[in-house]
Coordinates of C-alpha atoms in Angstrom, one line a residue:
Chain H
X1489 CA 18.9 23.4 -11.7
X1490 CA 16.1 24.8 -13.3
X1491 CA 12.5 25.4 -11.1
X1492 CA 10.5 22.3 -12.6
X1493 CA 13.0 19.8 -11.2
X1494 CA 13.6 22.3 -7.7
X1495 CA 9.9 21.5 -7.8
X1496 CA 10.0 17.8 -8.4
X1497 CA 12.3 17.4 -5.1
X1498 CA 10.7 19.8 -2.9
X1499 CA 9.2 16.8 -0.8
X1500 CA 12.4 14.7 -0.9
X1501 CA 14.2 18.1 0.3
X1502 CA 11.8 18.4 3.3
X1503 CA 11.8 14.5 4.1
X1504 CA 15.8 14.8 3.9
X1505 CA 15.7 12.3 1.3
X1506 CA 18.1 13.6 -1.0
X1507 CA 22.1 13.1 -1.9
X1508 CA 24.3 16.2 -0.6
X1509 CA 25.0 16.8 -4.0
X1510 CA 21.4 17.8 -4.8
X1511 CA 20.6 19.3 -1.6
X1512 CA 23.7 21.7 -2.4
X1513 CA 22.1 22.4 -6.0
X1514 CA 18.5 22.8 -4.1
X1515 CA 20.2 25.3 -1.9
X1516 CA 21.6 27.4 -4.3
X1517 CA 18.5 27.5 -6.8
X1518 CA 16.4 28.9 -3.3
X1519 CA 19.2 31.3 -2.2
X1520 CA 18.0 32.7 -5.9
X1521 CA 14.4 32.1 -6.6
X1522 CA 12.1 33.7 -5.1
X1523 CA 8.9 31.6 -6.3
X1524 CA 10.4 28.3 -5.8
X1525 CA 11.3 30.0 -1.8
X1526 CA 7.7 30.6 -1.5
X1527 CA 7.0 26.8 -3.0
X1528 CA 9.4 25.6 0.0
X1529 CA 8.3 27.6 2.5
X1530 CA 4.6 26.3 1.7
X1531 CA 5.6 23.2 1.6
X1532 CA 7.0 22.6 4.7
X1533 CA 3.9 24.8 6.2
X1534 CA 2.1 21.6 5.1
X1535 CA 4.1 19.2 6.1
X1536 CA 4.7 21.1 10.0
X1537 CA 1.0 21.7 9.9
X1538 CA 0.1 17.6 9.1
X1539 CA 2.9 16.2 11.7
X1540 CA 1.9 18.3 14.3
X1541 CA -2.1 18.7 14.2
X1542 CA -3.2 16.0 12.9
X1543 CA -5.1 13.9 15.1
X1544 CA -3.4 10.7 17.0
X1545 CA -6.6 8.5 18.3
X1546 CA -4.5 5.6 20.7
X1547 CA -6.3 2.2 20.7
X1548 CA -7.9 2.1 23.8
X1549 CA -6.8 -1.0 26.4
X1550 CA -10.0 -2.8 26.0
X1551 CA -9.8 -3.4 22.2
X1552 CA -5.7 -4.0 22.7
X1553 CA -6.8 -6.5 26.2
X1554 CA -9.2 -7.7 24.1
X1555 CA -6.7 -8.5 21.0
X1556 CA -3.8 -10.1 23.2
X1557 CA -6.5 -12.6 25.2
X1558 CA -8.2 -13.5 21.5
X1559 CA -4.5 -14.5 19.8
X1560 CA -4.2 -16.2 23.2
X1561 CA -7.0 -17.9 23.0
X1562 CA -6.5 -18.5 19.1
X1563 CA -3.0 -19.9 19.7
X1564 CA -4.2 -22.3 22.4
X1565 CA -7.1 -23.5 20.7
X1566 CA -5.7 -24.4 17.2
X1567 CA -5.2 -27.7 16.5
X1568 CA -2.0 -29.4 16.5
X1569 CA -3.1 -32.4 13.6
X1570 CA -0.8 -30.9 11.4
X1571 CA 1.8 -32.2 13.4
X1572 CA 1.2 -34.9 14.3
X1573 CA 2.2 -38.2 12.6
X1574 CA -0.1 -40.4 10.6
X1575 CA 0.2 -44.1 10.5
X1576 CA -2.0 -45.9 7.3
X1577 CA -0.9 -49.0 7.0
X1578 CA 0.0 -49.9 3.6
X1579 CA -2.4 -52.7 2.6
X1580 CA -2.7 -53.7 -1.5
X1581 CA -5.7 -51.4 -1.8
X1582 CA -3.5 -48.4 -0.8
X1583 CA -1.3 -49.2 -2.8
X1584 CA -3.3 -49.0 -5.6
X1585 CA -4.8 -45.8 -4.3
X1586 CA -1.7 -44.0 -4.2
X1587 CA -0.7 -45.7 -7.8
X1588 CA -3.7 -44.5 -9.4
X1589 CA -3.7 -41.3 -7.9
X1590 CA -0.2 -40.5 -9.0
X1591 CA -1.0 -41.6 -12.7
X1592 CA -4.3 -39.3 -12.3
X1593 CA -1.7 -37.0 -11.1
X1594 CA 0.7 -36.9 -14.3
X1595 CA -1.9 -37.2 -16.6
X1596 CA -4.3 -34.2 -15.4
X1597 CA -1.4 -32.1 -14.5
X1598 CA -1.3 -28.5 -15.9
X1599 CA 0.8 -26.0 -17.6
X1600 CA 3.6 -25.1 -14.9
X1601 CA 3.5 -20.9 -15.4
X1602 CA 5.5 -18.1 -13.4
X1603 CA 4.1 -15.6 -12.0
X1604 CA 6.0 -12.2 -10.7
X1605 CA 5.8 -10.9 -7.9
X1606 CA 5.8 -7.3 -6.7
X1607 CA 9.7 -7.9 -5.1
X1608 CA 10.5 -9.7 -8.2
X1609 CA 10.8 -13.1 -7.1
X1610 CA 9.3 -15.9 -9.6
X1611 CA 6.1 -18.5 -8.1
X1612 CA 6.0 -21.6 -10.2
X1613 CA 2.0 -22.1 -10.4
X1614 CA 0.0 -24.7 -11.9
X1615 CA -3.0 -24.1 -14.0
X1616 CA -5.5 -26.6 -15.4
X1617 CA -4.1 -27.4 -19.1
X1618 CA -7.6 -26.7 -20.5
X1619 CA -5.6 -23.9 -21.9
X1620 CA -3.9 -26.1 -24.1
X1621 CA -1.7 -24.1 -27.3
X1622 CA -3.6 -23.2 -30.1
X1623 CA -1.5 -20.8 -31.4
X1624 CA 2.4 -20.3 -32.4
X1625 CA 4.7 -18.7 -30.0
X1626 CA 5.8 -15.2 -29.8
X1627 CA 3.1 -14.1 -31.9
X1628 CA 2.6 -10.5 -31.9
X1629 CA -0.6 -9.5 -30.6
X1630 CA -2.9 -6.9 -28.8
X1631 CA -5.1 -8.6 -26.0
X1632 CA -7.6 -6.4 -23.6
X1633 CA -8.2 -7.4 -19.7
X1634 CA -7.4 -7.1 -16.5
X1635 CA -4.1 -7.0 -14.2
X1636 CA -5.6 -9.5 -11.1
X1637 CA -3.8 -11.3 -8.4
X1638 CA -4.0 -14.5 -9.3
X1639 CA -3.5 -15.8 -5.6
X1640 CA -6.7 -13.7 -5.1
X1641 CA -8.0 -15.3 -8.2
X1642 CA -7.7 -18.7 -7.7
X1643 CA -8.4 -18.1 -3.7
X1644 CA -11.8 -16.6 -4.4
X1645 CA -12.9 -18.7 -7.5
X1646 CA -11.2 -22.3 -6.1
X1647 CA -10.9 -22.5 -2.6
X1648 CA -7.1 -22.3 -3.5
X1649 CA -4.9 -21.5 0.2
X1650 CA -3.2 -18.4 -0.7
X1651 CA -2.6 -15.9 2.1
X1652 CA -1.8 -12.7 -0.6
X1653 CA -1.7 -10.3 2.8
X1654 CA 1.2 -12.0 4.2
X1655 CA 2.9 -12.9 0.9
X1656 CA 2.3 -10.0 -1.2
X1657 CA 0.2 -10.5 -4.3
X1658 CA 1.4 -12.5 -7.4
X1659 CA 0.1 -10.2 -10.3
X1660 CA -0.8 -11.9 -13.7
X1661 CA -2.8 -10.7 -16.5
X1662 CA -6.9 -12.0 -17.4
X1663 CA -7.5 -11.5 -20.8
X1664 CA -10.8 -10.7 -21.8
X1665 CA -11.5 -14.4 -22.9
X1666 CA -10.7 -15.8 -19.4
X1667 CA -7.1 -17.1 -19.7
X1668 CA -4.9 -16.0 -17.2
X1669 CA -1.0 -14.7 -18.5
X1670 CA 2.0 -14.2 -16.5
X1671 CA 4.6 -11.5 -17.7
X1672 CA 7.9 -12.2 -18.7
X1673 CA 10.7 -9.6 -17.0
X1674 CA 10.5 -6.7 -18.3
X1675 CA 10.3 -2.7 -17.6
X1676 CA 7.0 -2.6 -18.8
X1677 CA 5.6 -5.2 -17.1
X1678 CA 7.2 -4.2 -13.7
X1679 CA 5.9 -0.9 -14.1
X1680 CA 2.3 -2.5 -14.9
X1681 CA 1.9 -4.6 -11.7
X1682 CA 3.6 -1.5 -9.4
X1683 CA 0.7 0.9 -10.8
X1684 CA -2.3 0.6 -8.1
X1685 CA -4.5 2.8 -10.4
X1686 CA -4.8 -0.2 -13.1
X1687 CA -6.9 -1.9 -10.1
X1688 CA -10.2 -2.9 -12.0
X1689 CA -9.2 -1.1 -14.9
X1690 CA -9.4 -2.4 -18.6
X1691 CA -5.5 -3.0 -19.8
X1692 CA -4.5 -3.1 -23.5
X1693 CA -1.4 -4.7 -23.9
X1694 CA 0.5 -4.9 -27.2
X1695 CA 3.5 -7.7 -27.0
X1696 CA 4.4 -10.9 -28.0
X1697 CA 2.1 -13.8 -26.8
X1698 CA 4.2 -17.4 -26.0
X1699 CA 0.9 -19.1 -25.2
X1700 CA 2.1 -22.2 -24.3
X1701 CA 3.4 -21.2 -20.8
X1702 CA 1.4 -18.2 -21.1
X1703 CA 3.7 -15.6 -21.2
X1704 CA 3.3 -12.4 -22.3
X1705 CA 6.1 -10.5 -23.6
X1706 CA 4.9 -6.7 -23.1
X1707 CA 6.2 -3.5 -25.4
X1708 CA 3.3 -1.7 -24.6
X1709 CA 0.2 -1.4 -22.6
X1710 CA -2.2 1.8 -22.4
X1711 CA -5.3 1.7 -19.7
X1712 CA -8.6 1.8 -21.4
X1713 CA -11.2 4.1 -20.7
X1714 CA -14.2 2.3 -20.0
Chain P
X1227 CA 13.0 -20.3 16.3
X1228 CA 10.8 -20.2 19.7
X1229 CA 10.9 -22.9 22.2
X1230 CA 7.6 -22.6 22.7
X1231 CA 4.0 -21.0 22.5
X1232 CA 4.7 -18.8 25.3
X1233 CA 8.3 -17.4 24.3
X1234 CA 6.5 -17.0 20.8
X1235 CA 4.0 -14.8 22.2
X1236 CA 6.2 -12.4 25.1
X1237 CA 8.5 -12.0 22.0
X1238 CA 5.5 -10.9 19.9
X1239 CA 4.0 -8.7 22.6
X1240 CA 7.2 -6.9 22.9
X1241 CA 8.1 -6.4 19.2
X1242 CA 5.0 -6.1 17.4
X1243 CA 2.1 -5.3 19.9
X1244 CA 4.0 -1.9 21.3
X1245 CA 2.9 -0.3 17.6
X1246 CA -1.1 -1.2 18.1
X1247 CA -1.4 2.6 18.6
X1248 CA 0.0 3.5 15.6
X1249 CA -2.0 0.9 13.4
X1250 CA -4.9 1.8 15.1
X1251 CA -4.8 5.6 14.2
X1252 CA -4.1 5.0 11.1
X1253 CA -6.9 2.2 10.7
X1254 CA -9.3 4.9 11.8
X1255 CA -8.2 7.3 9.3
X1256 CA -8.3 4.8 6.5
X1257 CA -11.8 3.3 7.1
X1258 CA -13.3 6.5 9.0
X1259 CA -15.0 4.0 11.5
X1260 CA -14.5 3.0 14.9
X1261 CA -15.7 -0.6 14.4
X1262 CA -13.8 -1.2 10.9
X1263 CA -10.8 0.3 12.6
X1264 CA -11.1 -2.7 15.5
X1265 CA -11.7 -5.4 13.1
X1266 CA -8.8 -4.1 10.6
X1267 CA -6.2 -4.4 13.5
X1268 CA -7.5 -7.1 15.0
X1269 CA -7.8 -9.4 11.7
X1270 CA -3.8 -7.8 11.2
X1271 CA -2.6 -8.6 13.8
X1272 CA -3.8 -12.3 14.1
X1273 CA -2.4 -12.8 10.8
X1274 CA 0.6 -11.0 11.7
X1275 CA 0.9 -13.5 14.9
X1276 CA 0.3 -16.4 12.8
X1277 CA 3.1 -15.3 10.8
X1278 CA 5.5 -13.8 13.0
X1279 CA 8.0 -16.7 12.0
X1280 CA 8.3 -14.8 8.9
X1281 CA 9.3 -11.6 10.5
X1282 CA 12.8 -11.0 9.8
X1283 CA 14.4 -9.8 13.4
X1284 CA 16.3 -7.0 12.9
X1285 CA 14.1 -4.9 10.1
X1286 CA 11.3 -2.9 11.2
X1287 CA 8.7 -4.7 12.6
X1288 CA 6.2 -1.5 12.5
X1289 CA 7.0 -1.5 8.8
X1290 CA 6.0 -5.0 8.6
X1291 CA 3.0 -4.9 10.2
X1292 CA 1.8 -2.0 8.3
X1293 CA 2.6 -3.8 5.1
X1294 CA 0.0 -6.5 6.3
X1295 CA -2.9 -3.7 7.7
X1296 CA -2.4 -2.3 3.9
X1297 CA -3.2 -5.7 2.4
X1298 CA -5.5 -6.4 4.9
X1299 CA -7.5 -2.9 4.1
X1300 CA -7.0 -3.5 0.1
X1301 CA -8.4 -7.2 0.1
X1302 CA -11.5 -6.5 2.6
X1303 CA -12.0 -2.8 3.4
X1304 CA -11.5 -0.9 0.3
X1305 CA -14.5 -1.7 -1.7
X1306 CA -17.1 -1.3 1.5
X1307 CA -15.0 2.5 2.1
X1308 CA -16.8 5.0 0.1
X1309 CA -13.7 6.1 -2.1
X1310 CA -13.6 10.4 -2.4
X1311 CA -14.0 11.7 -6.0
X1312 CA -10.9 11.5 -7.3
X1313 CA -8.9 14.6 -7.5
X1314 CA -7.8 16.8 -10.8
X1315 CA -4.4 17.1 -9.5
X1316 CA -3.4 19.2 -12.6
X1317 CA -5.5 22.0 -10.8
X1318 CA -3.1 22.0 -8.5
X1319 CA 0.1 22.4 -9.8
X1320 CA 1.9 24.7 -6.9
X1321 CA 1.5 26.4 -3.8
X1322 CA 2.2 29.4 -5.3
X1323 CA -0.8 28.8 -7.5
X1324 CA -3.0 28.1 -4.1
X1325 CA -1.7 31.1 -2.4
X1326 CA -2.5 33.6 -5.0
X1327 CA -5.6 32.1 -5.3
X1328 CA -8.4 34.6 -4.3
X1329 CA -10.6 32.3 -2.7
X1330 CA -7.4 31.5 -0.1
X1331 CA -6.1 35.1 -0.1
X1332 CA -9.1 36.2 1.7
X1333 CA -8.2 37.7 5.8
X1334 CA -10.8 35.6 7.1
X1335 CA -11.6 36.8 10.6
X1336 CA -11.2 33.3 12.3
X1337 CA -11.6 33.7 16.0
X1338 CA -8.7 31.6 18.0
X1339 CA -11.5 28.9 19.9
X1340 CA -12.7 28.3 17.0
X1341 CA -9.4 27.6 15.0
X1342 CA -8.2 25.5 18.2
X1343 CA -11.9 23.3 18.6
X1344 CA -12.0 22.9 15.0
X1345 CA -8.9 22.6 13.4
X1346 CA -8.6 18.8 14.1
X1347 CA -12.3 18.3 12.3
X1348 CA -10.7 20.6 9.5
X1349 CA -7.8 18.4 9.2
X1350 CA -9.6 14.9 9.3
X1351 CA -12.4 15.9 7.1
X1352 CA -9.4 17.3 4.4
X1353 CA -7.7 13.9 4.9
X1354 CA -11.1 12.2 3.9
X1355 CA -11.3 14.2 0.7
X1356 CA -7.6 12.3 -0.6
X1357 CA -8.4 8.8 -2.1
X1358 CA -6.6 5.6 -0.5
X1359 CA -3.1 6.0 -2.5
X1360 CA -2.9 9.7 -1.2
X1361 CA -3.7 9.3 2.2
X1362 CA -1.7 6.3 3.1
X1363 CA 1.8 7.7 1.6
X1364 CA 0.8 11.1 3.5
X1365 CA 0.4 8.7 6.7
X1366 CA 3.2 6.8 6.8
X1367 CA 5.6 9.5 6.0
X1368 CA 4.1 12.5 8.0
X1369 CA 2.1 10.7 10.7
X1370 CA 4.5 8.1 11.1
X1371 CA 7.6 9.1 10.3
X1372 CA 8.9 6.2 7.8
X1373 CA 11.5 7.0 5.0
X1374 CA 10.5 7.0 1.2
X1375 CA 12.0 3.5 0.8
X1376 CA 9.8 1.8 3.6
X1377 CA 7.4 3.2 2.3
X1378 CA 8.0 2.2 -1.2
X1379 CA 7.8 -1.2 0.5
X1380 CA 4.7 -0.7 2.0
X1381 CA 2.9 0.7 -1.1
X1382 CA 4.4 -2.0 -3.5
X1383 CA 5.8 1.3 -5.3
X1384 CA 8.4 2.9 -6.8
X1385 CA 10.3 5.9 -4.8
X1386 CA 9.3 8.4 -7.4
X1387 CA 5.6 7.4 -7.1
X1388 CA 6.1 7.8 -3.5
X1389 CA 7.7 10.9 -4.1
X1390 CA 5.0 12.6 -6.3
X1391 CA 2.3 11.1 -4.3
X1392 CA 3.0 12.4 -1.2
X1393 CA 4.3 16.2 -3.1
X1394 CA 0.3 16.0 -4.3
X1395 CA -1.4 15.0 -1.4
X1396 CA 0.6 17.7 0.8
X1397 CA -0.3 20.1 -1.6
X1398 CA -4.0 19.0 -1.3
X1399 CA -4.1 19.3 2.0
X1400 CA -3.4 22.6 1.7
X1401 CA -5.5 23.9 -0.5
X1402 CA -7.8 23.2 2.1
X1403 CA -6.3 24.0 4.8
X1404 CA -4.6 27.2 4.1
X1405 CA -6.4 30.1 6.1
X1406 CA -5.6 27.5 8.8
X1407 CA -2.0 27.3 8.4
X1408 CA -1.6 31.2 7.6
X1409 CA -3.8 31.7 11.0
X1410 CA -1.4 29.3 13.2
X1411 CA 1.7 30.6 11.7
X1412 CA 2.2 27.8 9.5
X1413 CA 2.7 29.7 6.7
X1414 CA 4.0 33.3 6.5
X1415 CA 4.4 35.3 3.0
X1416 CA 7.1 37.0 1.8
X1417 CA 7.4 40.4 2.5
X1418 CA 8.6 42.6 -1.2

């Protein structure tokens, strides 16, 4: 093992993070190098130093009474219409209603378009098909924006219910001209949306564009300085 | 799941509300204010109630609910929290590095009240100089004791971001706090 990558797993060493293969290789490199003994010994200083002096501040039972009686109170007070059954009777003029709406419906409907999510999983969305395709598919391109949550997105800018604290954010792509893009699978692209410090960056990305669905096929993305 | 409103909340009480300490401290250490502390639990923890059906019994709750208190502090805290300049971790590369620095090598005179009364301020006011990313891995793995893949999970990260992360912010933490830690015995050097 050679001291960059003794270095490297110094942390997982300390944390007890590592295979026994590994710690056997780490043990070995230390019984021999002094510097990387000293870069141990140091680290663990830290770490002994942090766990043991650093400052715990306990809620105190007011706020936590205060918490319990509010979730209480919250829970008690919230309204149970969501529940309950609704009768409309079906007259000829509901009919119509729900007809009309469900044409509206098909008709208006937009582009269905997956979104990843941090844990991988795939959220059919649907967008307004003002973004209808202009341009062929898997067309090699370089587009410049933002990575956004588009739960966040379309919660801020439409009222949309997304609850992205409890869900996890669904992470899409704005390109500069205001389309939002989803990412198809890809290393690149999970590595994107796992990177926090691309948060309110400008993104290049270099890929292949299916702009039907809005897809973007990624081979490359740099973060541009602004 | 629960029979009722009642059984929903004792069961929530006992799983989720014995960690408020823990949230708490580390609410205070993330917004660096009493108030925004209260309000960052509190709006957690509601949320956390409303969605305790989601909980999956039998993984850690504490994980979960600091999952939420870290999405909860991203979507409403993080912009109103001044953010620290961000750090040139390159200047940092090793301890060995900080330790022969000169400015570090120096046998301060530090009287022992003194290191006692103020090496909590020390500590807190070094933890305030790490931005968000930093301080939160350096958190949950030395303050509260999670392993690298809850904490992953937390973070929305990889391992090895965890892994580097919290090798940096250590390190950054003691660069500033190092004639405290050679004073307290915390670090020791080699003898030749």
């Amino acid at each position: 093992m050679i001291c960059s990558t003794v270095n490297e797993l110094i942390a997982p060493y300390i944390d007890q993070e590592l295979s026994e293969e590994t710690l056997i290789k780490m043990n070995e490199h230390f019984e021999k190098c002094n510097s990387c003994r000293t870069e141990l010994k140091a680290h663990m200083g830290a770490h002994r130093l942090l766990a043991e002096k650093l400052e715990h501040t306990p809620v105190n039972d007011d706020v936590r009474d205060k918490i319990i009686a509010k979730m209480r109170e919250q829970e008690t007070a919230s309204p149970n219409w969501l529940f309950k059954k609704i009768h409309i009777p079906l007259r000829p003029v509901t009919g119509f209603a729900i007809a009309a709406s469900l044409i509206f419906g098909i008709l208006f409907i937009g582009d269905i378009v997956e979104f990843t999510n941090p844990d991988n999983t795939i959220r059919p969305i649907v967008i307004n098909s003002g973004m209808s395709p202009v341009m062929p598919d898997g067309l090699l391109a370089t587009v410049t924006g933002e990575v956004v949550c588009v739960g966040c997105y379309i919660r801020e800018n439409y009222n949309a219910e997304h609850d992205c604290d409890i869900k996890g954010h669904i992470f899409g792509f704005q390109s500069s001209d205001g389309n939002l893009w989803s990412f198809t699978h890809n290393e690149q692209a999970e590595n994107l949306i796992k990177i926090d410090e691309v948060t309110g960056k400008k993104v290049k990305i270099e890929g292949k564009l299916y702009y039907s669905a809005h897809f973007i096929n990624i081979d490359h993305y740099s973060i541009v300085e602004n | 799941m629960w029979d009722s409103i009642q059984e929903k909340q004792k069961a929530f009480e006992e799983e989720a509300v014995t960690h408020m300490d823990a949230l708490y401290n580390s609410a205070l250490k993330l917004t660096y204010n009493e108030d925004d502390a209260k309000d960052l639990i509190q709006e957690s923890y509601f949320k956390a109630f409303r969605f305790f059906e989601q909980f999956e019994p039998g993984t850690s709750c504490k994980a979960w609910l600091f999952k939420i208190l870290k999405n909860t502090f991203i979507n409403k805290y993080r912009k109103k929290v001044k953010q620290p300049e961000q750090v040139d971790f390159n200047t940092v590369e090793s301890f060995v590095d900080l330790i022969k620095d000169k400015n570090y090598d120096e046998d301060e005179a530090l009287d022992d009240g003194i290191v006692n009364s103020y090496l909590s301020d020390e500590i807190n006011e070094a933890l305030t100089k790490l931005s968000y990313e930093f301080k939160m891995v350096l958190i949950l793995s030395d303050v509260e004791g999670f392993s690298y893949k809850e904490i992953a999970d937390i973070m929305d990260c990889p391992i090895g971001t965890i892994r580097s992360r919290l090798s940096r912010a250590r390190k950054m933490m003691f660069k500033n706090l190092l004639k405290y830690a050679k004073k307290e015995g915390y670090y020791q050097e080699e003898k030749d």
